[in-house]
Every structure is written in structure tokens, then in C-alpha cells.
Coordinates of C-alpha atoms in Angstrom, one line a residue:
Chain A
M1 CA 100.5 109.6 69.4
P2 CA 102.0 106.4 68.0
A3 CA 99.3 104.0 67.0
Y4 CA 99.4 100.4 68.1
R5 CA 97.5 97.8 66.1
P6 CA 96.8 94.6 68.0
P7 CA 97.5 91.7 65.6
R8 CA 94.3 90.1 64.3
I9 CA 94.7 86.4 64.4
A10 CA 92.2 84.3 62.5
A11 CA 89.6 82.8 64.8
S12 CA 90.4 79.4 63.4
E13 CA 94.0 79.6 64.5
I14 CA 93.2 80.0 68.2
T15 CA 93.1 77.0 70.3
P16 CA 90.3 77.2 72.7
E17 CA 91.5 77.6 76.3
R18 CA 89.7 74.5 77.4
F19 CA 92.0 72.3 75.4
F20 CA 95.0 73.4 77.4
L21 CA 93.4 72.8 80.8
D22 CA 95.6 70.3 82.5
R23 CA 94.2 67.2 84.1
R24 CA 94.0 68.7 87.6
S25 CA 92.2 71.9 86.7
F26 CA 90.0 69.9 84.3
L27 CA 88.9 67.7 87.2
A28 CA 88.4 70.7 89.4
A29 CA 86.3 72.3 86.7
A30 CA 84.3 69.1 86.3
G31 CA 83.8 68.9 90.0
G32 CA 82.6 72.5 90.0
L33 CA 80.0 71.7 87.4
V34 CA 78.7 68.8 89.4
L35 CA 78.5 70.8 92.6
G36 CA 76.7 73.6 90.9
G37 CA 76.1 76.4 93.3
A38 CA 78.8 75.4 95.8
S39 CA 81.8 77.6 96.4
V40 CA 84.0 75.7 94.0
A41 CA 81.6 76.5 91.3
H42 CA 83.9 79.3 90.2
A43 CA 86.1 76.6 88.7
A44 CA 83.4 75.5 86.3
E45 CA 84.5 75.2 82.7
L46 CA 83.0 77.8 80.4
K47 CA 82.7 77.4 76.7
A48 CA 83.4 80.4 74.5
S49 CA 84.1 81.0 70.9
A50 CA 87.4 82.5 69.8
S51 CA 87.6 86.2 69.0
P52 CA 89.8 88.3 66.8
F53 CA 90.5 90.5 69.9
K54 CA 93.6 88.8 71.0
V55 CA 96.8 90.5 72.1
D56 CA 99.8 88.8 70.8
E57 CA 101.8 88.8 74.0
A58 CA 102.5 86.1 76.6
L59 CA 99.6 85.4 78.9
T60 CA 100.1 86.3 82.5
P61 CA 100.1 83.0 84.4
E62 CA 96.7 82.0 85.8
K63 CA 98.3 81.8 89.3
D64 CA 99.2 85.5 89.1
V65 CA 95.9 86.6 87.6
T66 CA 94.0 84.9 90.4
S67 CA 96.3 85.8 93.3
Y68 CA 97.4 89.4 92.7
N69 CA 94.2 91.5 92.8
N70 CA 92.8 94.8 93.8
F71 CA 89.3 94.1 95.2
Y72 CA 89.0 96.3 98.3
E73 CA 85.7 94.6 99.3
F74 CA 87.9 91.7 100.4
G75 CA 90.8 93.8 101.8
T76 CA 93.4 96.2 100.5
G77 CA 96.4 93.8 100.2
K78 CA 97.0 92.2 96.8
G79 CA 96.7 88.7 98.2
D80 CA 93.6 89.6 100.3
P81 CA 90.9 89.0 97.6
A82 CA 92.2 85.5 97.0
A83 CA 92.6 84.8 100.7
N84 CA 89.3 86.4 101.9
S85 CA 86.7 85.7 99.2
G86 CA 86.1 82.0 99.9
G87 CA 82.8 82.7 101.6
F88 CA 81.4 84.8 98.8
K89 CA 78.5 83.3 97.0
P90 CA 78.4 84.3 93.3
T91 CA 75.3 82.2 92.7
P92 CA 72.4 82.8 92.5
W93 CA 73.0 86.2 90.9
S94 CA 71.1 88.7 88.9
V95 CA 71.9 92.1 87.4
K96 CA 69.3 94.8 87.2
V97 CA 69.5 97.0 84.1
D98 CA 67.4 100.1 84.5
G99 CA 67.4 103.9 84.2
L100 CA 66.9 105.6 80.9
V101 CA 65.9 102.5 79.0
G102 CA 62.7 101.4 77.2
K103 CA 62.7 97.9 78.8
P104 CA 64.3 97.8 82.2
K105 CA 65.0 94.2 83.3
E106 CA 66.6 92.1 85.9
F107 CA 68.8 89.5 84.2
G108 CA 69.5 86.2 85.9
L109 CA 73.0 84.9 85.6
E110 CA 71.9 81.9 83.6
E111 CA 70.4 84.3 81.0
L112 CA 73.7 86.2 80.8
L113 CA 75.8 83.1 80.5
A114 CA 73.6 82.1 77.6
L115 CA 74.6 85.1 75.6
P116 CA 77.2 84.5 72.9
L117 CA 80.5 84.2 74.9
E118 CA 83.8 85.1 73.4
E119 CA 87.3 84.6 74.6
R120 CA 89.2 87.9 74.5
T121 CA 92.8 88.3 75.4
Y122 CA 93.4 91.8 76.6
R123 CA 96.1 93.8 78.3
M124 CA 95.1 94.9 81.7
R125 CA 96.9 98.0 83.0
C126 CA 96.4 98.9 86.6
V127 CA 96.6 102.6 87.6
E128 CA 99.4 101.4 90.0
A129 CA 101.7 100.9 87.1
W130 CA 101.5 97.2 86.8
S131 CA 100.0 95.1 84.0
M132 CA 98.8 91.7 82.9
V133 CA 97.6 89.9 79.8
I134 CA 94.4 88.0 80.6
P135 CA 92.3 85.7 78.5
W136 CA 88.8 86.8 79.5
I137 CA 85.5 85.2 78.6
G138 CA 82.6 87.5 78.2
F139 CA 80.1 89.2 76.0
S140 CA 79.8 92.6 74.4
L141 CA 78.2 95.1 76.8
A142 CA 76.5 96.6 73.7
N143 CA 74.8 93.3 73.3
L144 CA 73.2 93.6 76.7
L145 CA 72.4 97.3 76.3
D146 CA 70.5 96.5 73.1
K147 CA 68.1 94.2 75.0
V148 CA 66.9 97.0 77.3
E149 CA 66.6 99.6 74.5
P150 CA 68.4 102.7 75.8
L151 CA 66.4 106.0 75.4
G152 CA 67.8 108.9 73.3
S153 CA 68.3 110.8 76.5
A154 CA 70.8 108.2 77.9
K155 CA 74.3 109.5 77.7
Y156 CA 76.1 107.5 80.4
V157 CA 76.1 104.0 82.0
A158 CA 76.5 103.6 85.7
F159 CA 77.6 100.4 87.4
E160 CA 77.3 99.2 90.9
T161 CA 79.0 96.4 92.9
V162 CA 77.1 94.2 95.3
V163 CA 77.2 95.1 99.1
R164 CA 77.4 92.1 101.3
P165 CA 79.3 92.9 104.5
E166 CA 78.8 89.3 105.8
E167 CA 80.5 87.8 102.8
M168 CA 83.0 90.7 102.0
P169 CA 85.2 91.4 105.0
G170 CA 86.4 94.7 103.6
Q171 CA 82.8 96.0 103.8
S172 CA 82.6 95.6 107.6
G173 CA 84.6 96.5 110.6
Y174 CA 86.2 99.7 111.8
F175 CA 88.4 100.3 108.8
Q176 CA 86.6 100.6 105.5
P177 CA 88.8 101.9 102.7
L178 CA 86.1 103.2 100.5
P179 CA 82.4 104.0 100.7
W180 CA 80.2 101.2 99.4
P181 CA 78.8 100.3 97.0
Y182 CA 81.8 100.6 94.6
R183 CA 80.5 102.6 91.6
E184 CA 81.9 103.1 88.1
G185 CA 80.7 104.7 85.0
L186 CA 81.3 105.0 81.3
R187 CA 80.0 107.3 78.5
L188 CA 77.4 105.5 76.5
D189 CA 79.6 105.4 73.4
E190 CA 82.5 103.9 75.5
A191 CA 80.1 101.3 76.9
R192 CA 78.9 100.4 73.4
H193 CA 82.4 100.1 72.0
P194 CA 83.1 96.6 70.6
L195 CA 86.1 96.2 73.0
T196 CA 84.0 96.7 76.1
I197 CA 82.8 93.5 77.6
L198 CA 81.2 92.1 80.6
A199 CA 83.4 89.2 81.6
V200 CA 82.0 86.1 83.2
G201 CA 85.2 84.0 83.1
L202 CA 88.9 83.8 82.5
Y203 CA 91.3 81.1 81.5
G204 CA 88.4 79.0 80.2
K205 CA 86.5 78.9 83.5
T206 CA 83.9 81.0 85.3
L207 CA 85.4 84.0 87.2
P208 CA 87.0 83.3 90.5
N209 CA 85.6 85.3 93.4
Q210 CA 88.7 87.4 93.7
N211 CA 88.5 88.5 90.1
G212 CA 84.9 89.8 90.4
A213 CA 82.6 86.8 90.2
P214 CA 80.2 86.2 88.7
I215 CA 80.3 89.2 86.3
R216 CA 82.5 92.2 85.9
L217 CA 83.3 95.0 83.5
V218 CA 86.5 94.9 81.3
V219 CA 87.4 98.1 79.4
P220 CA 90.9 97.3 78.1
W221 CA 92.0 100.8 77.2
K222 CA 91.2 102.2 80.7
Y223 CA 93.0 101.7 84.0
G224 CA 91.9 98.6 85.8
F225 CA 89.9 100.3 88.5
K226 CA 87.2 101.1 85.9
G227 CA 86.7 97.4 85.6
I228 CA 84.1 97.2 88.3
K229 CA 83.5 93.7 89.8
S230 CA 80.6 91.6 91.0
I231 CA 78.1 93.9 89.3
V232 CA 74.5 94.0 90.5
R233 CA 73.2 97.0 88.8
I234 CA 73.7 98.9 85.5
S235 CA 71.8 102.1 85.0
L236 CA 71.6 104.4 82.0
T237 CA 71.8 108.1 83.0
E238 CA 71.8 111.5 81.4
T239 CA 74.6 112.9 83.5
A240 CA 78.0 111.5 84.3
P241 CA 77.6 109.0 87.2
P242 CA 79.7 109.2 90.4
C243 CA 82.7 106.9 90.4
T244 CA 84.2 105.6 93.6
W245 CA 87.9 106.4 93.0
N246 CA 87.1 109.6 91.3
L247 CA 85.1 110.8 94.3
A248 CA 87.9 109.5 96.7
A249 CA 90.7 111.5 95.0
P250 CA 89.6 113.5 92.0
D251 CA 93.1 114.8 91.3
E252 CA 94.4 111.2 91.1
Y253 CA 91.7 109.3 89.3
G254 CA 89.8 110.9 86.5
F255 CA 86.3 109.9 85.2
Y256 CA 87.9 108.7 81.9
A257 CA 90.9 107.0 83.3
N258 CA 92.2 106.2 79.9
V259 CA 95.7 104.6 80.0
N260 CA 98.0 107.4 79.2
P261 CA 101.8 107.3 79.6
A262 CA 101.9 111.1 79.1
V263 CA 99.7 111.9 82.1
D264 CA 101.3 110.9 85.4
H265 CA 99.5 109.9 88.5
P266 CA 100.4 112.7 91.0
R267 CA 102.3 110.2 93.0
W268 CA 104.0 108.0 90.4
S269 CA 104.9 108.0 86.7
Q270 CA 102.6 106.3 84.3
A271 CA 105.2 106.1 81.6
T272 CA 106.2 102.5 82.3
E273 CA 104.6 99.4 83.9
N274 CA 105.6 96.2 85.5
R275 CA 104.3 93.1 83.7
I276 CA 103.3 90.8 86.5
G277 CA 104.6 87.2 86.4
E278 CA 107.4 88.1 83.9
G279 CA 111.1 88.8 84.0
G280 CA 111.3 87.6 87.6
F281 CA 113.4 89.4 90.1
F282 CA 116.4 90.6 88.1
G283 CA 115.2 90.5 84.5
S284 CA 113.5 93.4 82.8
N285 CA 109.7 93.2 83.4
R286 CA 109.3 97.0 83.2
R287 CA 108.0 98.1 79.8
D288 CA 106.8 101.3 78.3
T289 CA 103.1 101.9 78.8
L290 CA 101.2 102.4 75.5
P291 CA 98.7 105.2 74.9
F292 CA 95.2 103.7 75.4
N293 CA 97.0 100.6 76.6
G294 CA 97.8 99.8 73.0
Y295 CA 94.2 100.2 71.7
T296 CA 94.7 103.7 70.1
E297 CA 93.6 102.5 66.7
D298 CA 90.3 101.2 68.1
V299 CA 89.4 103.9 70.5
A300 CA 91.2 107.2 69.9
G301 CA 88.2 108.3 67.8
L302 CA 86.0 108.3 70.9
Y303 CA 88.1 111.2 72.3
A304 CA 88.6 113.3 69.1
G305 CA 89.1 117.0 70.0
M306 CA 89.4 116.3 73.8
D307 CA 92.3 117.4 75.8
L308 CA 93.3 114.2 77.4
K309 CA 95.5 115.9 80.0
V310 CA 92.5 117.7 81.3
N311 CA 90.1 114.8 80.8
F312 CA 92.4 112.2 82.3
Chain B
M1 CA 106.9 95.2 138.6
A2 CA 108.0 91.7 137.7
A3 CA 111.7 91.9 137.0
I4 CA 112.9 90.9 133.5
P5 CA 115.7 88.4 134.0
L6 CA 119.0 90.2 133.5
L7 CA 121.3 89.0 130.8
P8 CA 124.6 88.1 132.3
K9 CA 127.2 90.7 131.4
R10 CA 129.4 88.3 129.4
F11 CA 126.5 87.9 126.9
H12 CA 126.0 91.6 126.3
G13 CA 128.5 91.9 123.4
P14 CA 127.4 88.7 121.7
S15 CA 123.8 89.6 122.1
V16 CA 124.3 92.8 120.1
W17 CA 126.0 90.7 117.3
A18 CA 123.1 88.3 117.5
L19 CA 120.7 91.2 116.9
Y20 CA 122.6 92.2 113.8
A21 CA 122.5 88.7 112.5
L22 CA 118.7 88.3 113.3
G23 CA 118.0 91.8 111.9
F24 CA 119.3 90.8 108.5
I25 CA 117.2 87.6 108.3
P26 CA 114.0 89.2 106.8
A27 CA 116.0 90.9 104.0
A28 CA 118.1 87.7 103.3
L29 CA 115.0 85.5 103.3
A30 CA 113.0 87.8 101.1
F31 CA 115.9 88.2 98.7
Y32 CA 116.3 84.4 98.5
L33 CA 112.5 84.0 97.9
G34 CA 112.6 86.7 95.3
A35 CA 115.6 85.4 93.5
T36 CA 114.2 81.9 93.3
G37 CA 110.8 83.1 92.1
Q38 CA 108.9 82.4 95.2
L39 CA 107.6 85.9 96.0
P40 CA 104.0 86.1 94.8
G41 CA 102.8 88.6 92.2
N42 CA 105.0 91.6 91.8
A43 CA 108.2 90.1 93.4
V44 CA 110.3 93.3 93.1
K45 CA 107.6 95.4 94.8
E46 CA 107.1 92.8 97.5
F47 CA 110.8 92.9 98.2
E48 CA 111.0 96.7 98.1
H49 CA 108.0 97.1 100.4
L50 CA 109.3 94.5 102.9
L51 CA 112.6 96.3 103.1
G52 CA 110.8 99.6 103.7
L53 CA 108.5 98.2 106.3
W54 CA 111.4 96.6 108.3
A55 CA 113.3 99.9 108.1
L56 CA 110.3 101.6 109.7
R57 CA 110.1 98.8 112.3
F58 CA 113.8 99.3 113.2
L59 CA 113.3 103.1 113.4
V60 CA 110.4 102.6 115.8
A61 CA 112.4 100.1 117.8
T62 CA 115.3 102.5 118.0
L63 CA 113.1 105.2 119.5
T64 CA 111.5 102.7 121.9
I65 CA 114.8 102.1 123.9
T66 CA 114.6 105.4 125.8
P67 CA 111.0 105.1 127.0
L68 CA 111.6 101.5 128.0
R69 CA 114.3 102.7 130.3
D70 CA 112.4 105.7 131.6
L71 CA 109.2 103.8 132.3
F72 CA 110.3 100.3 133.1
G73 CA 113.9 100.7 134.1
L74 CA 114.9 98.4 131.3
N75 CA 118.3 99.3 130.1
W76 CA 118.6 98.1 126.5
L77 CA 120.8 101.0 125.5
R78 CA 123.4 98.6 124.2
Y79 CA 121.0 97.6 121.4
R80 CA 120.1 101.1 120.2
R81 CA 123.1 101.5 117.9
A82 CA 122.5 98.1 116.2
L83 CA 118.8 99.0 115.8
G84 CA 119.6 102.4 114.3
L85 CA 122.1 101.0 112.0
L86 CA 119.8 98.2 110.9
A87 CA 117.2 100.8 110.1
F88 CA 119.8 102.6 108.0
Y89 CA 120.8 99.4 106.2
Y90 CA 117.2 98.6 105.4
V91 CA 116.5 102.1 104.1
L92 CA 119.6 101.8 102.0
M93 CA 118.5 98.4 100.7
H94 CA 115.0 99.7 100.1
F95 CA 116.3 102.5 97.9
T96 CA 118.8 100.2 96.2
A97 CA 116.0 97.7 95.4
Y98 CA 113.9 100.6 94.0
M99 CA 116.8 101.9 91.9
L100 CA 118.2 98.6 90.6
L101 CA 115.4 96.1 90.6
D102 CA 112.3 98.3 90.2
Q103 CA 113.6 101.2 88.0
M104 CA 116.5 99.2 86.6
L105 CA 118.7 102.3 86.8
R106 CA 116.5 104.5 84.7
I107 CA 118.2 107.5 86.1
P108 CA 115.9 110.2 84.6
A109 CA 112.8 108.3 85.9
I110 CA 114.4 108.1 89.4
V111 CA 115.4 111.7 89.4
A112 CA 111.9 112.7 88.2
D113 CA 110.4 110.6 91.0
I114 CA 112.5 112.1 93.7
A115 CA 111.9 115.6 92.5
R116 CA 108.2 115.4 91.7
R117 CA 106.6 112.8 94.0
P118 CA 106.4 114.2 97.5
F119 CA 106.4 110.8 99.2
I120 CA 109.6 109.8 97.3
T121 CA 111.1 113.2 98.1
I122 CA 110.3 112.6 101.8
G123 CA 111.7 109.1 101.7
M124 CA 114.9 110.3 100.0
A125 CA 115.3 113.1 102.5
A126 CA 115.1 110.5 105.3
L127 CA 117.7 108.4 103.7
I128 CA 120.1 111.4 103.4
M129 CA 119.5 112.4 107.0
L130 CA 120.3 108.8 108.0
I131 CA 123.8 109.0 106.5
P132 CA 125.4 111.3 109.1
L133 CA 123.8 109.4 111.8
A134 CA 125.1 106.1 110.5
L135 CA 128.6 107.6 110.0
T136 CA 128.7 108.8 113.6
S137 CA 127.3 105.6 115.2
N138 CA 130.6 104.7 116.8
N139 CA 132.3 105.4 120.1
W140 CA 135.0 107.6 118.5
S141 CA 132.3 110.0 117.1
I142 CA 130.5 110.1 120.4
R143 CA 133.7 111.1 122.2
K144 CA 134.7 113.5 119.5
L145 CA 131.3 115.3 119.2
G146 CA 130.3 115.4 122.8
Q147 CA 127.0 117.2 123.3
R148 CA 126.8 117.9 119.6
W149 CA 126.4 114.1 119.1
N150 CA 123.1 114.1 121.1
K151 CA 121.9 117.1 119.1
L152 CA 122.8 115.5 115.8
H153 CA 121.1 112.3 116.7
R154 CA 117.8 114.0 117.4
L155 CA 117.5 113.8 113.6
A156 CA 116.2 110.3 114.3
Y157 CA 112.9 111.9 115.3
V158 CA 112.5 113.7 112.0
I159 CA 113.6 110.5 110.1
A160 CA 111.0 108.3 111.9
A161 CA 108.3 110.9 111.2
A162 CA 109.4 111.1 107.6
G163 CA 109.3 107.3 107.4
A164 CA 105.8 106.9 108.7
L165 CA 104.6 109.7 106.4
H166 CA 106.3 108.2 103.4
F167 CA 104.6 104.9 104.1
A168 CA 101.1 106.6 104.5
M169 CA 101.6 108.7 101.3
A170 CA 102.7 105.8 99.2
V171 CA 99.4 103.9 99.4
K172 CA 96.1 104.6 97.7
V173 CA 94.1 104.4 100.9
V174 CA 95.7 105.0 104.3
G175 CA 94.8 101.8 106.2
P176 CA 95.3 100.3 109.6
K177 CA 99.0 99.5 109.0
Q178 CA 99.9 103.0 108.0
M179 CA 97.8 104.3 110.9
L180 CA 99.7 102.0 113.3
Y181 CA 103.1 103.4 112.4
I182 CA 101.9 107.0 112.4
F183 CA 100.5 106.4 115.9
L184 CA 103.6 104.6 117.2
V185 CA 105.9 107.4 115.9
A186 CA 103.6 110.1 117.2
L187 CA 103.5 108.4 120.6
L188 CA 107.3 108.0 120.8
L189 CA 107.9 111.6 119.8
A190 CA 105.3 112.8 122.2
W191 CA 107.2 110.9 124.9
R192 CA 110.2 113.1 124.3
A193 CA 108.1 116.1 125.0
V194 CA 106.9 114.9 128.4
R195 CA 110.0 113.0 129.3
T196 CA 111.9 115.7 131.2
P197 CA 109.0 116.6 133.6
F198 CA 108.3 112.9 134.0
L199 CA 111.8 112.1 135.0
R200 CA 111.9 115.0 137.4
W201 CA 108.7 113.8 139.0
K202 CA 110.0 110.3 139.2
R203 CA 113.3 111.5 140.8
Q204 CA 111.4 113.5 143.4
R205 CA 109.1 110.6 144.2
T206 CA 112.1 108.3 144.7
A207 CA 113.7 110.8 146.9
V208 CA 110.6 111.2 149.0
T209 CA 110.2 107.4 149.3
R210 CA 113.7 107.1 150.5
S211 CA 113.6 109.8 153.1
H212 CA 110.1 109.1 154.5
P213 CA 109.4 105.4 154.0
A214 CA 106.9 105.3 156.9
T215 CA 104.8 108.1 155.4
Q216 CA 104.5 106.2 152.2
K217 CA 103.4 103.0 154.0
A218 CA 100.8 104.9 156.0
A219 CA 99.5 106.6 152.9
G220 CA 99.4 103.3 151.0

């Protein structure tokens, strides 16, 4: 498998995202700070240090990152999350971390935002064969796991999304696309990998509701559906936790869900992807999909000896 | 039943041409928005899906003409050919958009998709079945083929079913939109099964009403 090495750019060379905020979004961000818990709070500016994890590819425009989303709790259309998440209240918020840990704890959002935040520009490859490049702000999941002291018996990490039918229209009504809560899981070593983060912002601001406010998982070498949004619970377990899409269609969505151009989805090829917001209508925005989404060098070791066609 | 105002005969021809013109508006508008960068997110997919959805709508509309006449005495037969051909043109544009804009003529990828992905195989089959129907959608063919024309054009039922199935199989979760089209197509096809006995019953009733109007009044 060809290895791809993401270029490492010195932290000092990276201009913090907040310096390129234009006047309007700066004002919106400032307004969000003033209003605190109001619904515009998701525009609040977020300070983060630069990180060497930065893909050297053009960023997907913020407009696309925040308007083209899969977040079935707000509807199945790509524009639904942006259109229907206005009533969602990402504050106050807390995340319960429990299971096979020495010190289970419920973390308040403020506490999580106080962790050392980094800006990480990652590729995001959706299982539907489209992709983006997103400047996330977040902290290493390992950092959080250390605080609860996982027991030796812990092998997996389970994640759970909030259930709020009154604020999430996709969770109520006659047609509900998935059983709630949305669940995802990682092997403990995947969860502790330096690339794995819990994101609390993007483009220099706190996460918009449609992107999984106030806190979501980002695992850049896996398909996007592993990146569970609006997390309320993280549990360490001994056995592989149930994962929503894997349960819905086990032949289509594996537990690992590592980006792999050689293993097609039964209904479409995974060899290429459409980069959202690029190339336009006629130009070439279809590009080859990279093994492990371009992070082979960093993560291939996690799967040494495994048949990735079986463990897809 | 309230009568629908009849269109004066002199407007029949022009109204069919107006339908063609109106029918192409969604495609033209979406193409314009796409070409000028105004379609959100994945512009090519948006365009492709819009064309597919309109193809399905025109297929459903084509199959609705007969029940409208059977049930409500509304004779819109003159629009059926236009609706059917619009469906064909939209399917063709849907496939062309997939081939040129989406896959950018990566022929091996397209062939692999058609061969290996059941929903694409079904969609492709529907497109191929539409070709003989489009080619024979003219008065000359109707005269030439006679009864065989009717038989051939029953393929429209298979095509509509394939279209609805293709739509449902293409998505990750079958939602209300996909259900709606499966339901509509199923309903329209089911109508074909009960149509003959219904028409017989209707004819008999009309005959009875005509011969014994007094009985009907008394019974009413």
C-alpha cells in the first residue's frame, strides 16, 4: 500500500485561524461571546494553538463545511442539519465518562474547553465518496481518557450522542431513519492514537450545531460516520461496542470503517471521492481516495496482520 | 363531480408544446445554477439527483393519465406522449450527468458500477427499456405496430417500478421520499390490475342508469 506522509509544517509558520476571520464573522463571534448561552453562541471565537497535524491541501470553504452535513438527528438531507438545528441547545453540556475506568467522571463543557486546544487540519472522507478538508479545533482524546484512568480490562471505547426529540426533529415523528441514540466505538488503541481528537470547534469558532455541537469525535483515517456528534457519554468496555451504522447494515458499514479505496461499499466504489466545494460543475473535483485517507504512515501499524478486506 | 373547464380545442396542440417547454425548466434552471456555482455542496450530485427525481415524476405522471380518465373522465391523453418523452429525456440527462460530470468519462468505473451495483444495473436497464418506447412515441409507429404498440408500451410499468426501486436502493436509509414513489408506482400499477373489471362495472352501471332512470331515483 503506498504510504502518504502528511507534510509537517512548523507550528510557527501557521497563521492562527482567528487572524483570518473577516470583520463580519468576527463581529458575529464577538456577539456570540457576549450572549453566552444563546443559540448564536456556536459562533463564539475559540483560541487554539497550532499543531503539526495539518494537511497541505486547500481548505473546504466554511460555507460548505457548515451546510453540507450528515447528521440524521436533524434530517437525512445534506442541508437538513443546517436548516433544522437552530433550536438545539449545545449549552449547558456535560459528557459522562464511565465504564472500565478508575475514576469515572462527568465533565462539564467548560472543563473540556479548558483542555489544551489545538487546531488540526484533517481530511474528512465520508463513506458516501465525498470529502472535505476541515480545520478542526479540539483536544486529544487520549488526554481525556488519561484523566479517568482506564482499567487494564478496558479494550474498547463506546460513544453515545444526545437524545433530544424536542430539539432534534429527526428523533421524533413517524419516520425515524435510525434507532437512537446514535452510537459509535473505537478500539482503545485507536481512541488513544495521537490523531484522534474530540473536536469542539472548526474554522476558529466553536462547533456549529449542524457539525455536532458542542463536542464530537474526529478520527481522520476512518469514514466520517465514525465521527459521532454531540457526545454525552463515553464508556470504556471490554467487548466491541454496538455501532449504529454497523447494526443497521453490517455488510455495508464495518466496525473499523477505515478509509480504504480497495474495499468498495456494496453499492458504490470507494476508489475515488468528490472533494466538496472544489472544481465546480465541470472541473475535476473527483480524486483518488488514499488508503487510511492519507494517514497510512501514522496508523497502518494499528492494523498489522489484519485482513482489512475482512475487517473493513 | 365538478367539471374541470375544458380547454378549447384550438389550444390542445400548443398546450402540448407548452408542456415540453415547462418540462425542461427544472433541468435548465438546475444546469444554470450548477454552471454558475450556485448549487450548494456537491453541485454535480445535486444536479444528477434532481434530474433523476424529475424523471421519476414524469414516469409517475405518464402512468396517471389512464386512471384520471377511468375515474374522473378527464381526457389528458394528448399529454401522455410528452410526459413519457420528458421522462426519457430526464433519464438520459441523469445518466449523461453521471457519466460526464460525476464520473468524468472514467469508462472502467462506469462499467464496473453498472455491472456490480444492483441499483445502477436497474437504473441502466430502465434507461435501455426506455429507448424503444421513445423511438416509437410517434403516430407513424402507432399505426405501423397496431396492437403490438400497446404491448410494447406496457414496458412503462416495468420502467416505473425500476425507477422507484433504483431511487430507494441508492440511498443509505429508505425515507419518506422513496416510500412515496414506491407507493405511487405500486398504486398506479395496481390500478392496471383492477382496471378491466372496474370499467366493466362502470359501463354496466351507466347502461342501467340510462335504461331505468326512475329506478335509480327511487333507490337514491
